[in-house]
Amino acid sequence: MKRGDWGEQAAADYLTARGYTIVTRNYRTRWGEIDLIVQDDRYLVFVEVKTRKSSAFAAAREAVGAAKQHRMLETAQIWLSEHPTALQPRLDVIEVYGSEGGPARHIEHIPNAFEA
């Protein structure tokens, strides 16, 4: 399993353990991709998962720059136009630290990681 796939699975497990339901994974449009779309009773959450072996050089969230944020927002808007919902949309980042094949050493969930 590739590191990114492993990290996305670790993030999905983390979120489901906290009461979220997985709506879809790897939603793609020509403008971008959203790793996970999940929901709870209040929010429809568009999640970018960043996986790193460690945070020695920089936090994983720093890899979600302005261009990635813009693509994520555009892609979320397309999802919402195709799947209307009464839930409040939110854009989150989840950082997963560890090595594929083993347990995640640390998971950091940043709700509402950037403003739309």
PDB file of C-alpha atoms in Angstrom:
ATOM      1  CA  MET A   1       0.000   0.000   0.000  1.00  0.00           C
ATOM      2  CA  LYS A   2       1.360   3.421  -0.938  1.00  0.00           C
ATOM      3  CA  ARG A   3       1.937   5.982   1.815  1.00  0.00           C
ATOM      4  CA  GLY A   4      -0.883   8.250   0.600  1.00  0.00           C
ATOM      5  CA  ASP A   5      -3.393   5.395   0.496  1.00  0.00           C
ATOM      6  CA  TRP A   6      -2.256   4.241   3.936  1.00  0.00           C
ATOM      7  CA  GLY A   7      -2.655   7.772   5.307  1.00  0.00           C
ATOM      8  CA  GLU A   8      -6.120   8.144   3.826  1.00  0.00           C
ATOM      9  CA  GLN A   9      -7.186   4.845   5.392  1.00  0.00           C
ATOM     10  CA  ALA A  10      -5.756   5.924   8.766  1.00  0.00           C
ATOM     11  CA  ALA A  11      -7.661   9.224   8.486  1.00  0.00           C
ATOM     12  CA  ALA A  12     -10.882   7.415   7.526  1.00  0.00           C
ATOM     13  CA  ASP A  13     -10.517   5.077  10.514  1.00  0.00           C
ATOM     14  CA  TYR A  14      -9.818   8.059  12.793  1.00  0.00           C
ATOM     15  CA  LEU A  15     -12.916   9.911  11.593  1.00  0.00           C
ATOM     16  CA  THR A  16     -15.277   6.930  11.763  1.00  0.00           C
ATOM     17  CA  ALA A  17     -14.100   6.234  15.320  1.00  0.00           C
ATOM     18  CA  ARG A  18     -15.228   9.784  16.132  1.00  0.00           C
ATOM     19  CA  GLY A  19     -18.719   9.411  14.713  1.00  0.00           C
ATOM     20  CA  TYR A  20     -18.272  10.531  11.114  1.00  0.00           C
ATOM     21  CA  THR A  21     -19.693   8.552   8.214  1.00  0.00           C
ATOM     22  CA  ILE A  22     -17.631   8.187   5.050  1.00  0.00           C
ATOM     23  CA  VAL A  23     -19.624   9.579   2.114  1.00  0.00           C
ATOM     24  CA  THR A  24     -16.989   9.013  -0.566  1.00  0.00           C
ATOM     25  CA  ARG A  25     -13.248   8.751  -1.115  1.00  0.00           C
ATOM     26  CA  ASN A  26     -11.080  10.322  -3.785  1.00  0.00           C
ATOM     27  CA  TYR A  27     -13.763  12.485  -5.376  1.00  0.00           C
ATOM     28  CA  ARG A  28     -12.260  13.848  -8.591  1.00  0.00           C
ATOM     29  CA  THR A  29     -13.203  16.551 -11.038  1.00  0.00           C
ATOM     30  CA  ARG A  30     -11.095  18.138 -13.728  1.00  0.00           C
ATOM     31  CA  TRP A  31     -10.318  20.925 -11.241  1.00  0.00           C
ATOM     32  CA  GLY A  32      -9.109  18.814  -8.368  1.00  0.00           C
ATOM     33  CA  GLU A  33      -9.546  15.948  -5.947  1.00  0.00           C
ATOM     34  CA  ILE A  34     -10.846  15.658  -2.407  1.00  0.00           C
ATOM     35  CA  ASP A  35      -9.407  12.744  -0.453  1.00  0.00           C
ATOM     36  CA  LEU A  36     -12.384  12.112   1.829  1.00  0.00           C
ATOM     37  CA  ILE A  37     -15.896  13.469   2.110  1.00  0.00           C
ATOM     38  CA  VAL A  38     -17.452  12.632   5.467  1.00  0.00           C
ATOM     39  CA  GLN A  39     -20.438  13.759   7.486  1.00  0.00           C
ATOM     40  CA  ASP A  40     -21.806  13.869  10.963  1.00  0.00           C
ATOM     41  CA  ASP A  41     -25.134  15.260  12.144  1.00  0.00           C
ATOM     42  CA  ARG A  42     -24.044  18.895  11.554  1.00  0.00           C
ATOM     43  CA  TYR A  43     -21.342  19.013   8.901  1.00  0.00           C
ATOM     44  CA  LEU A  44     -20.465  17.739   5.459  1.00  0.00           C
ATOM     45  CA  VAL A  45     -16.673  17.737   5.648  1.00  0.00           C
ATOM     46  CA  PHE A  46     -14.278  17.872   2.704  1.00  0.00           C
ATOM     47  CA  VAL A  47     -10.978  16.459   3.939  1.00  0.00           C
ATOM     48  CA  GLU A  48      -7.462  16.836   2.565  1.00  0.00           C
ATOM     49  CA  VAL A  49      -5.190  14.156   4.025  1.00  0.00           C
ATOM     50  CA  LYS A  50      -1.458  14.809   4.239  1.00  0.00           C
ATOM     51  CA  THR A  51       0.787  11.915   5.178  1.00  0.00           C
ATOM     52  CA  ARG A  52       4.381  12.258   6.341  1.00  0.00           C
ATOM     53  CA  LYS A  53       6.915  10.064   8.076  1.00  0.00           C
ATOM     54  CA  SER A  54       7.584  12.870  10.558  1.00  0.00           C
ATOM     55  CA  SER A  55       7.125  16.583  11.136  1.00  0.00           C
ATOM     56  CA  ALA A  56      10.885  17.161  11.401  1.00  0.00           C
ATOM     57  CA  PHE A  57      11.009  19.523   8.422  1.00  0.00           C
ATOM     58  CA  ALA A  58       7.506  21.024   8.375  1.00  0.00           C
ATOM     59  CA  ALA A  59       3.970  20.251   9.417  1.00  0.00           C
ATOM     60  CA  ALA A  60       2.063  18.317   6.779  1.00  0.00           C
ATOM     61  CA  ARG A  61      -0.599  21.045   6.636  1.00  0.00           C
ATOM     62  CA  GLU A  62       2.002  23.409   5.171  1.00  0.00           C
ATOM     63  CA  ALA A  63       1.743  21.390   1.946  1.00  0.00           C
ATOM     64  CA  VAL A  64      -1.824  22.693   1.530  1.00  0.00           C
ATOM     65  CA  GLY A  65      -0.998  26.029  -0.073  1.00  0.00           C
ATOM     66  CA  ALA A  66      -3.252  28.648  -1.627  1.00  0.00           C
ATOM     67  CA  ALA A  67      -3.496  26.867  -4.994  1.00  0.00           C
ATOM     68  CA  LYS A  68      -4.481  23.559  -3.358  1.00  0.00           C
ATOM     69  CA  GLN A  69      -6.999  25.360  -1.145  1.00  0.00           C
ATOM     70  CA  HIS A  70      -8.555  26.998  -4.209  1.00  0.00           C
ATOM     71  CA  ARG A  71      -8.792  23.668  -6.083  1.00  0.00           C
ATOM     72  CA  MET A  72     -10.300  22.017  -3.020  1.00  0.00           C
ATOM     73  CA  LEU A  73     -12.906  24.776  -2.679  1.00  0.00           C
ATOM     74  CA  GLU A  74     -13.815  24.561  -6.385  1.00  0.00           C
ATOM     75  CA  THR A  75     -14.141  20.784  -6.164  1.00  0.00           C
ATOM     76  CA  ALA A  76     -16.273  21.026  -3.001  1.00  0.00           C
ATOM     77  CA  GLN A  77     -18.581  23.498  -4.738  1.00  0.00           C
ATOM     78  CA  ILE A  78     -19.048  21.045  -7.614  1.00  0.00           C
ATOM     79  CA  TRP A  79     -19.891  18.253  -5.145  1.00  0.00           C
ATOM     80  CA  LEU A  80     -22.423  20.500  -3.409  1.00  0.00           C
ATOM     81  CA  SER A  81     -24.053  21.465  -6.717  1.00  0.00           C
ATOM     82  CA  GLU A  82     -24.457  17.760  -7.544  1.00  0.00           C
ATOM     83  CA  HIS A  83     -25.473  16.656  -4.028  1.00  0.00           C
ATOM     84  CA  PRO A  84     -27.536  19.363  -2.277  1.00  0.00           C
ATOM     85  CA  THR A  85     -27.529  19.052   1.510  1.00  0.00           C
ATOM     86  CA  ALA A  86     -28.809  20.868   4.569  1.00  0.00           C
ATOM     87  CA  LEU A  87     -25.516  20.127   6.338  1.00  0.00           C
ATOM     88  CA  GLN A  88     -22.996  22.910   6.868  1.00  0.00           C
ATOM     89  CA  PRO A  89     -19.961  22.411   4.585  1.00  0.00           C
ATOM     90  CA  ARG A  90     -16.492  22.510   6.133  1.00  0.00           C
ATOM     91  CA  LEU A  91     -12.958  22.126   4.773  1.00  0.00           C
ATOM     92  CA  ASP A  92     -10.582  20.179   7.040  1.00  0.00           C
ATOM     93  CA  VAL A  93      -7.016  18.942   6.896  1.00  0.00           C
ATOM     94  CA  ILE A  94      -5.862  15.752   8.585  1.00  0.00           C
ATOM     95  CA  GLU A  95      -2.165  15.147   9.114  1.00  0.00           C
ATOM     96  CA  VAL A  96      -1.091  11.512   9.464  1.00  0.00           C
ATOM     97  CA  TYR A  97       2.422  10.758  10.708  1.00  0.00           C
ATOM     98  CA  GLY A  98       3.949   7.299  10.495  1.00  0.00           C
ATOM     99  CA  SER A  99       5.112   4.631   8.080  1.00  0.00           C
ATOM    100  CA  GLU A 100       2.818   2.642   5.838  1.00  0.00           C
ATOM    101  CA  GLY A 101       2.203  -0.871   7.055  1.00  0.00           C
ATOM    102  CA  GLY A 102       2.208   0.129  10.707  1.00  0.00           C
ATOM    103  CA  PRO A 103      -0.059   2.125  12.974  1.00  0.00           C
ATOM    104  CA  ALA A 104      -0.141   5.907  12.640  1.00  0.00           C
ATOM    105  CA  ARG A 105       2.133   7.432  15.266  1.00  0.00           C
ATOM    106  CA  HIS A 106       0.155  10.659  15.364  1.00  0.00           C
ATOM    107  CA  ILE A 107      -2.961  12.064  13.693  1.00  0.00           C
ATOM    108  CA  GLU A 108      -3.761  15.767  13.827  1.00  0.00           C
ATOM    109  CA  HIS A 109      -7.246  16.879  12.732  1.00  0.00           C
ATOM    110  CA  ILE A 110      -7.545  20.560  11.811  1.00  0.00           C
ATOM    111  CA  PRO A 111     -11.251  21.391  11.452  1.00  0.00           C
ATOM    112  CA  ASN A 112     -12.096  24.388   9.273  1.00  0.00           C
ATOM    113  CA  ALA A 113      -8.431  24.509   8.244  1.00  0.00           C
ATOM    114  CA  PHE A 114      -8.959  27.456   5.923  1.00  0.00           C
ATOM    115  CA  GLU A 115     -11.814  29.797   5.229  1.00  0.00           C
ATOM    116  CA  ALA A 116     -13.799  29.453   2.032  1.00  0.00           C
TER     117      ALA A 116
END
